[in-house]
JSON list of C-alpha atoms in Angstrom, two decimals:
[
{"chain": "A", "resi": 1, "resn": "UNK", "atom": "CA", "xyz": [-9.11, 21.96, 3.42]},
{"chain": "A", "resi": 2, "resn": "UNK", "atom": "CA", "xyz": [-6.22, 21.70, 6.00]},
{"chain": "A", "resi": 3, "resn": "UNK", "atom": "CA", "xyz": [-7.37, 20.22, 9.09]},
{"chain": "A", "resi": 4, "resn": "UNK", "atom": "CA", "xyz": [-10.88, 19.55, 11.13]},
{"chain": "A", "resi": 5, "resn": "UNK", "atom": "CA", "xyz": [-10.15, 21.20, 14.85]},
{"chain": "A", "resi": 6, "resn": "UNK", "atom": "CA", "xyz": [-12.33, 18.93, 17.78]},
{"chain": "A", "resi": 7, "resn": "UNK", "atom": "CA", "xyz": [-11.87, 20.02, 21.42]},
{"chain": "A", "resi": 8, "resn": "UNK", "atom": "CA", "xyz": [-11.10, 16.90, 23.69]},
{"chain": "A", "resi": 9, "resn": "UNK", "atom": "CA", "xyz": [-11.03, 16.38, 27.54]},
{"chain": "A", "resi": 10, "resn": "UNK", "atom": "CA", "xyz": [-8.53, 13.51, 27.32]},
{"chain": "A", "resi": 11, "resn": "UNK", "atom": "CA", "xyz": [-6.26, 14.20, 24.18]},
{"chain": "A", "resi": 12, "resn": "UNK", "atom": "CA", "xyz": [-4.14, 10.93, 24.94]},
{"chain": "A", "resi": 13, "resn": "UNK", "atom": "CA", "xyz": [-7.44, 8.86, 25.27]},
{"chain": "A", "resi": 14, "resn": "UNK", "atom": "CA", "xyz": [-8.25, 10.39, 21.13]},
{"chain": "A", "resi": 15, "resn": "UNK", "atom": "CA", "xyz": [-5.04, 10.25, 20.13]},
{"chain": "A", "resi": 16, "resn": "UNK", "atom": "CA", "xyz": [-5.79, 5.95, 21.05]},
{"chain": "A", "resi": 17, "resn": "UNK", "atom": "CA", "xyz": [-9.24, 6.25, 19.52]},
{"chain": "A", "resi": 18, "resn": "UNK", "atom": "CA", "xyz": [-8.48, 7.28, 16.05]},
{"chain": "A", "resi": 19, "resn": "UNK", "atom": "CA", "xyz": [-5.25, 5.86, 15.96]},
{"chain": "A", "resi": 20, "resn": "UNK", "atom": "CA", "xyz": [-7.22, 2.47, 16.53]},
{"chain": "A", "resi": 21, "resn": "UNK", "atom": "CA", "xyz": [-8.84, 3.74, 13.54]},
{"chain": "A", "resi": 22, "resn": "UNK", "atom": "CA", "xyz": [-6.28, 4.06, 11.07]},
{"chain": "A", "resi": 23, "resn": "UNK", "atom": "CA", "xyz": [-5.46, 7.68, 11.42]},
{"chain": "A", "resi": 24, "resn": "UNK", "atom": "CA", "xyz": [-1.25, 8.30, 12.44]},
{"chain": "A", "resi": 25, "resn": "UNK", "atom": "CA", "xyz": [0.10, 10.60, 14.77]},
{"chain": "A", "resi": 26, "resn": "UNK", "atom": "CA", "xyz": [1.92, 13.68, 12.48]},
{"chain": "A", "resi": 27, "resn": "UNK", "atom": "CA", "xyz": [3.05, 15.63, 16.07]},
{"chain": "A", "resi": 28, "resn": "UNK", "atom": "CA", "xyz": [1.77, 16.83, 19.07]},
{"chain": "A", "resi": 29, "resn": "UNK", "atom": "CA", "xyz": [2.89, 20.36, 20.63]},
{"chain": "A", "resi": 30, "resn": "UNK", "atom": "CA", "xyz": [1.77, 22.65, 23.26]},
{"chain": "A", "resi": 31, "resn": "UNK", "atom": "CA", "xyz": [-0.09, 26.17, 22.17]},
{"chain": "A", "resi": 32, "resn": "UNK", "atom": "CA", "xyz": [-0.08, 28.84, 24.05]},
{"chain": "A", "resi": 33, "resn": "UNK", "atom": "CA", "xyz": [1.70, 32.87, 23.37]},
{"chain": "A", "resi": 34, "resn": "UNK", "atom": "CA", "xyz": [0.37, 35.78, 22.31]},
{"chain": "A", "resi": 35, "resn": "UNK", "atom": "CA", "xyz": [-0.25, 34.98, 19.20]},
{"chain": "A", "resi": 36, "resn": "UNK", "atom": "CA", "xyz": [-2.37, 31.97, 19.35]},
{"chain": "A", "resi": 37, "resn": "UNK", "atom": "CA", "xyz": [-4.61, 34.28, 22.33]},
{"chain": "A", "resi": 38, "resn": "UNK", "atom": "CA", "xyz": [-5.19, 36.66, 19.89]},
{"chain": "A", "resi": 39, "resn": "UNK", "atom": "CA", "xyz": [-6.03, 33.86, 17.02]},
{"chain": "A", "resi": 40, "resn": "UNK", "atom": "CA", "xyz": [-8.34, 32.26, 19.07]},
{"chain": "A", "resi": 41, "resn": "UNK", "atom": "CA", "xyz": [-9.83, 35.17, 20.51]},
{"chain": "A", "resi": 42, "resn": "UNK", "atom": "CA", "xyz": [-9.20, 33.65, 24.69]},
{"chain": "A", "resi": 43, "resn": "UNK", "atom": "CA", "xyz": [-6.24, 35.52, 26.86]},
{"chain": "A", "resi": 44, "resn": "UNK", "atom": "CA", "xyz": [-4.29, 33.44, 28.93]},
{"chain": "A", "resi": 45, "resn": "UNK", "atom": "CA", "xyz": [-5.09, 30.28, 26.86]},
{"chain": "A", "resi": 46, "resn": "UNK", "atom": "CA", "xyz": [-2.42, 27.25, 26.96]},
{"chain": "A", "resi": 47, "resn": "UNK", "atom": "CA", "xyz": [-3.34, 24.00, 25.12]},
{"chain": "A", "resi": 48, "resn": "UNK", "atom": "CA", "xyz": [-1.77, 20.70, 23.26]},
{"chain": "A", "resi": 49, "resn": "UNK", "atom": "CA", "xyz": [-2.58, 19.50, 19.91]},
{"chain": "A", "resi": 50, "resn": "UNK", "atom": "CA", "xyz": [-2.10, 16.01, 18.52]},
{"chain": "A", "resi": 51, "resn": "UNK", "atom": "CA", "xyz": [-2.31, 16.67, 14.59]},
{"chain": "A", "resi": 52, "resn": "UNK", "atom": "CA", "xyz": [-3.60, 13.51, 13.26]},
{"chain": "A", "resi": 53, "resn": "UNK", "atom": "CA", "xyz": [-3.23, 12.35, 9.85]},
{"chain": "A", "resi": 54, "resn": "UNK", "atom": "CA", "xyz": [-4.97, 9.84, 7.37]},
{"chain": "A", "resi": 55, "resn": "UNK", "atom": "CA", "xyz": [-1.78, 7.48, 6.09]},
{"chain": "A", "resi": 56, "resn": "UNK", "atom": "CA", "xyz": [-1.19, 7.94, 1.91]},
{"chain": "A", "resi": 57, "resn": "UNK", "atom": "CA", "xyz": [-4.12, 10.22, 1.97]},
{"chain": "A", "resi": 58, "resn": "UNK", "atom": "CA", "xyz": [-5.16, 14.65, 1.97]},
{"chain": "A", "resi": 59, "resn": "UNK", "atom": "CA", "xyz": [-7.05, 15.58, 5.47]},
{"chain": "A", "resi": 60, "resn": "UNK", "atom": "CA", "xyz": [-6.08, 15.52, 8.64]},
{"chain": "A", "resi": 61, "resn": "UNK", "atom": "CA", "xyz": [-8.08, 16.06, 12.46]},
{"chain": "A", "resi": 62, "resn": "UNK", "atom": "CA", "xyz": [-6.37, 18.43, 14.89]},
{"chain": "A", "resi": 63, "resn": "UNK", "atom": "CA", "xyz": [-7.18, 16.72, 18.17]},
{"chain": "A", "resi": 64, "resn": "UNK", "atom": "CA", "xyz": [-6.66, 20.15, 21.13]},
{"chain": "A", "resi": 65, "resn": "UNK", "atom": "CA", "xyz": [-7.10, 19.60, 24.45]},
{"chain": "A", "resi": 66, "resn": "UNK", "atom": "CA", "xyz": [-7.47, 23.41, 26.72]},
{"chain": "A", "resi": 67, "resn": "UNK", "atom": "CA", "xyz": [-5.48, 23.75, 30.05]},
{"chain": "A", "resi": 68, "resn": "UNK", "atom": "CA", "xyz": [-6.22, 26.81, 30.21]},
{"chain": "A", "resi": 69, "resn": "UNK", "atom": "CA", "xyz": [-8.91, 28.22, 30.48]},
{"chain": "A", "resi": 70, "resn": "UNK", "atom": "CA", "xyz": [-10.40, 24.83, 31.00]},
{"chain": "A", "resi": 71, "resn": "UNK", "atom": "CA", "xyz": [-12.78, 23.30, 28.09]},
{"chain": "A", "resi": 72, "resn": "UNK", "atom": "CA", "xyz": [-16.03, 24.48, 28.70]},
{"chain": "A", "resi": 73, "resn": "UNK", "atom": "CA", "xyz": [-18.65, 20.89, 28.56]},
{"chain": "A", "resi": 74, "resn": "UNK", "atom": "CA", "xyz": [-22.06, 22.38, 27.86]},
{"chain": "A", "resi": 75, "resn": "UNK", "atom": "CA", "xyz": [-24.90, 20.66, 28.95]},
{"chain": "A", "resi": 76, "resn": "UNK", "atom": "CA", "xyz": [-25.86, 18.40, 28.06]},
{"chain": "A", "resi": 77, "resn": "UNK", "atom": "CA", "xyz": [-22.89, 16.72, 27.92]},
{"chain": "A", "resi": 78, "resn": "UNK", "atom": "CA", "xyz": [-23.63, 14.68, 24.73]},
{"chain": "A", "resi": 79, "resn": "UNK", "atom": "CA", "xyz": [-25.95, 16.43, 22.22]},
{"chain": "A", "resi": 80, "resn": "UNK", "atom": "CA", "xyz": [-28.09, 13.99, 19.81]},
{"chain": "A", "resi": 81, "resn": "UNK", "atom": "CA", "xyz": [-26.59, 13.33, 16.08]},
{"chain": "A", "resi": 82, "resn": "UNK", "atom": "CA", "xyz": [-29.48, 16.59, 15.06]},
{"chain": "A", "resi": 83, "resn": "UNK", "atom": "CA", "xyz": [-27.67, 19.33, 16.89]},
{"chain": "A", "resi": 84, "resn": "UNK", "atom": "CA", "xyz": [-26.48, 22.67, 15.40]},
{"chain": "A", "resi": 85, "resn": "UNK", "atom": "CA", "xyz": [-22.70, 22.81, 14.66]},
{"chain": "A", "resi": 86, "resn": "UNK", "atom": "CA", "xyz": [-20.18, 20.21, 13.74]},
{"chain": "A", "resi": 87, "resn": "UNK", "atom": "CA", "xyz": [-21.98, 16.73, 13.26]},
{"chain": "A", "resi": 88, "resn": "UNK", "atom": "CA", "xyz": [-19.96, 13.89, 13.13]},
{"chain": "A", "resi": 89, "resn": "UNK", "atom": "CA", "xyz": [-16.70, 12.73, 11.27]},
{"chain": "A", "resi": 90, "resn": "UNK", "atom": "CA", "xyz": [-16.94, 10.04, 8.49]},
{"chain": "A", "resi": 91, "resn": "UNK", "atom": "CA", "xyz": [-14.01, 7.40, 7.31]},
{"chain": "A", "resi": 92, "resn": "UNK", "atom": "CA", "xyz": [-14.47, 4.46, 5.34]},
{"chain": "A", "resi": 93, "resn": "UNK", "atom": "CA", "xyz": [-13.50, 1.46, 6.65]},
{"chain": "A", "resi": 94, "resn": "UNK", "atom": "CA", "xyz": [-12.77, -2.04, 4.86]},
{"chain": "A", "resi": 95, "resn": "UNK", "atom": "CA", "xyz": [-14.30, -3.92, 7.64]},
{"chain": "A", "resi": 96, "resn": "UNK", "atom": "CA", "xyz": [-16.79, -2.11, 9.70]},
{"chain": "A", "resi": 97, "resn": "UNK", "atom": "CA", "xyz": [-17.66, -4.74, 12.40]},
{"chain": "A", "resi": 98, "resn": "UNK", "atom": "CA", "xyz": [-14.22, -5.64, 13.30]},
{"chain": "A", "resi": 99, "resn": "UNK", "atom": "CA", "xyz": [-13.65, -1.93, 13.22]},
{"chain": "A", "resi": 100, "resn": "UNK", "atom": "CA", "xyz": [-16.20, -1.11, 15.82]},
{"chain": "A", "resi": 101, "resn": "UNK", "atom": "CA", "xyz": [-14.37, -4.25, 18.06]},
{"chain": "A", "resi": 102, "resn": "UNK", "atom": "CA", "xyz": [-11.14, -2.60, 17.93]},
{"chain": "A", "resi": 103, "resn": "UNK", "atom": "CA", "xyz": [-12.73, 0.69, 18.78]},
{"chain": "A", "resi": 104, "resn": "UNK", "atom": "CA", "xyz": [-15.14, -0.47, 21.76]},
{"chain": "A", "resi": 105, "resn": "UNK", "atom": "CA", "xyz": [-12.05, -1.04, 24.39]},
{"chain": "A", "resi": 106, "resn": "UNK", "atom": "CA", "xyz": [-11.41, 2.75, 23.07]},
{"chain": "A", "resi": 107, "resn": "UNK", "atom": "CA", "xyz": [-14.58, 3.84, 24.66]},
{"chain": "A", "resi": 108, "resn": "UNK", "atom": "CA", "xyz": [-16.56, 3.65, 21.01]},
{"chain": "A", "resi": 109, "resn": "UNK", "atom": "CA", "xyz": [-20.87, 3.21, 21.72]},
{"chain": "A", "resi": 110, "resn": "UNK", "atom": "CA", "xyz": [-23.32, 2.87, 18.82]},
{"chain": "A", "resi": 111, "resn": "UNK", "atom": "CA", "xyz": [-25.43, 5.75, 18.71]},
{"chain": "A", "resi": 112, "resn": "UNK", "atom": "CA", "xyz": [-28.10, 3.75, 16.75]},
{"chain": "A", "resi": 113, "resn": "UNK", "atom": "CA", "xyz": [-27.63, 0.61, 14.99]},
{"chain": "A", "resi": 114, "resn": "UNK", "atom": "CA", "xyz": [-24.98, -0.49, 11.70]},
{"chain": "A", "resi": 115, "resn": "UNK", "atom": "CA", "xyz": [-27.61, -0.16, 8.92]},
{"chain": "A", "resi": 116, "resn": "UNK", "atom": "CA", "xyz": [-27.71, -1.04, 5.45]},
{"chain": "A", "resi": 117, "resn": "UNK", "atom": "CA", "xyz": [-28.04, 1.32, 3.01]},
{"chain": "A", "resi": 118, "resn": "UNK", "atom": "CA", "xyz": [-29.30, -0.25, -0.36]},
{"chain": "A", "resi": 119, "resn": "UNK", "atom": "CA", "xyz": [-26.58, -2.90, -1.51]},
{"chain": "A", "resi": 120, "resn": "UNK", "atom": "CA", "xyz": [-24.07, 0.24, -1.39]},
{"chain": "A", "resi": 121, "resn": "UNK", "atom": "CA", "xyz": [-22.83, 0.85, 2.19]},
{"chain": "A", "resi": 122, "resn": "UNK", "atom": "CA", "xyz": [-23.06, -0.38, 5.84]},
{"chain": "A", "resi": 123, "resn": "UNK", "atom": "CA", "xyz": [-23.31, 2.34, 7.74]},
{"chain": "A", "resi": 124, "resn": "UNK", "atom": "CA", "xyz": [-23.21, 3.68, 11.60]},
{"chain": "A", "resi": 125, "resn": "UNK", "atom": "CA", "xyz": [-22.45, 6.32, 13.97]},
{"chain": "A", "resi": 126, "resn": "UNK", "atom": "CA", "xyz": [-20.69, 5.87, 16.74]},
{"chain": "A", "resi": 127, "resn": "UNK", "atom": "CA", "xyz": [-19.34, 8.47, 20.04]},
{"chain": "A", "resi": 128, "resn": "UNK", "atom": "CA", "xyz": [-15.73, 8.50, 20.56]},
{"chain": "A", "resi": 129, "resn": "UNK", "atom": "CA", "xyz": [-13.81, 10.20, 23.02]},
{"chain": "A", "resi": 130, "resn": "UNK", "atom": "CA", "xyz": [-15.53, 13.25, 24.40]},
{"chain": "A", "resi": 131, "resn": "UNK", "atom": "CA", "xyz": [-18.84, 12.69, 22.94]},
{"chain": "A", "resi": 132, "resn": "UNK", "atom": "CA", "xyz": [-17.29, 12.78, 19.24]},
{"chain": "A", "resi": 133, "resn": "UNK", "atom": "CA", "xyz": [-19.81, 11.35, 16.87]},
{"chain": "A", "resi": 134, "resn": "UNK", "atom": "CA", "xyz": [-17.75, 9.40, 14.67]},
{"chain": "A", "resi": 135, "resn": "UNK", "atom": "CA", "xyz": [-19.47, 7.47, 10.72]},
{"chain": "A", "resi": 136, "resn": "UNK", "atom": "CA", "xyz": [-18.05, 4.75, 9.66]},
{"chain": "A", "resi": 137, "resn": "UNK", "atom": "CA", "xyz": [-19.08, 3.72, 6.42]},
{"chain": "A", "resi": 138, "resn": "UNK", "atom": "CA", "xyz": [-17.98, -0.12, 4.54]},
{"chain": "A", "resi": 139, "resn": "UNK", "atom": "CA", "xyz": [-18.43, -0.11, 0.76]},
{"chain": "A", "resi": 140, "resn": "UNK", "atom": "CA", "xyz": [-20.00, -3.89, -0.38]},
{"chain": "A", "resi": 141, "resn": "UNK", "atom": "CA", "xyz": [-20.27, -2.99, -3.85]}
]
């Protein structure tokens, strides 16, 4: 796998959020042309990416925010962790509570509560910019 593509409204305000998170920024450049229309299947489309990137590590999250035509926000706004589609990103984290502090003046809300999951993980989701559900997930063992 190359890259996970997530729509944003505010592509500075995730470019913060998962930069907060450990991820680095590899570049950032406008798309727009013929040839990205007929990729993405939308004429007269002009957007920015932020191509994000885990340090020392394979994957990266290519952050796109849509001038034009606008980025359509169904509604509701924020779907529940059970909807169709995409469902959430995970990262493990060394430290999940002082994690979630460092992402909270990023906009970060619990969705449900940090559980425990036998004497394995501590676990949570959390929405990011946009409505992104976001896992973290701390190893104890």
């Amino acid at each position: 796998m190359d890259n996970v593509g997530i729509v944003v409204e505010d592509l500075d305000a995730a470019v913060a959020f998962f930069t907060e998170l450990g991820m680095e920024l590899e570049g950032r450049m406008p798309i727009e042309g013929p040839w990205a229309e007929k990729c993405v299947g939308i004429e007269g489309m002009r957007s920015e990416i932020a191509m994000m990137r885990i340090p020392d590590a394979p994957g990266r999250l290519e952050l796109a925010m849509y001038h034009a035509p606008k980025a359509i926000v169904p509604e509701p706004a924020v779907y529940p962790p059970n909807t169709v589609g995409l469902h959430r990103v995970m990262f493990a984290v060394d430290d999940l509570q002082g994690t979630l502090e460092r992402l909270r003046p990023h906009g970060a809300e619990l969705v449900g509560e940090v559980t425990r999951f036998e004497d394995s993980y501590l676990l949570c989701y959390l929405r990011g910019p946009s409505g992104i559900i976001v896992a973290l997930a701390e190893q104890l063992s």
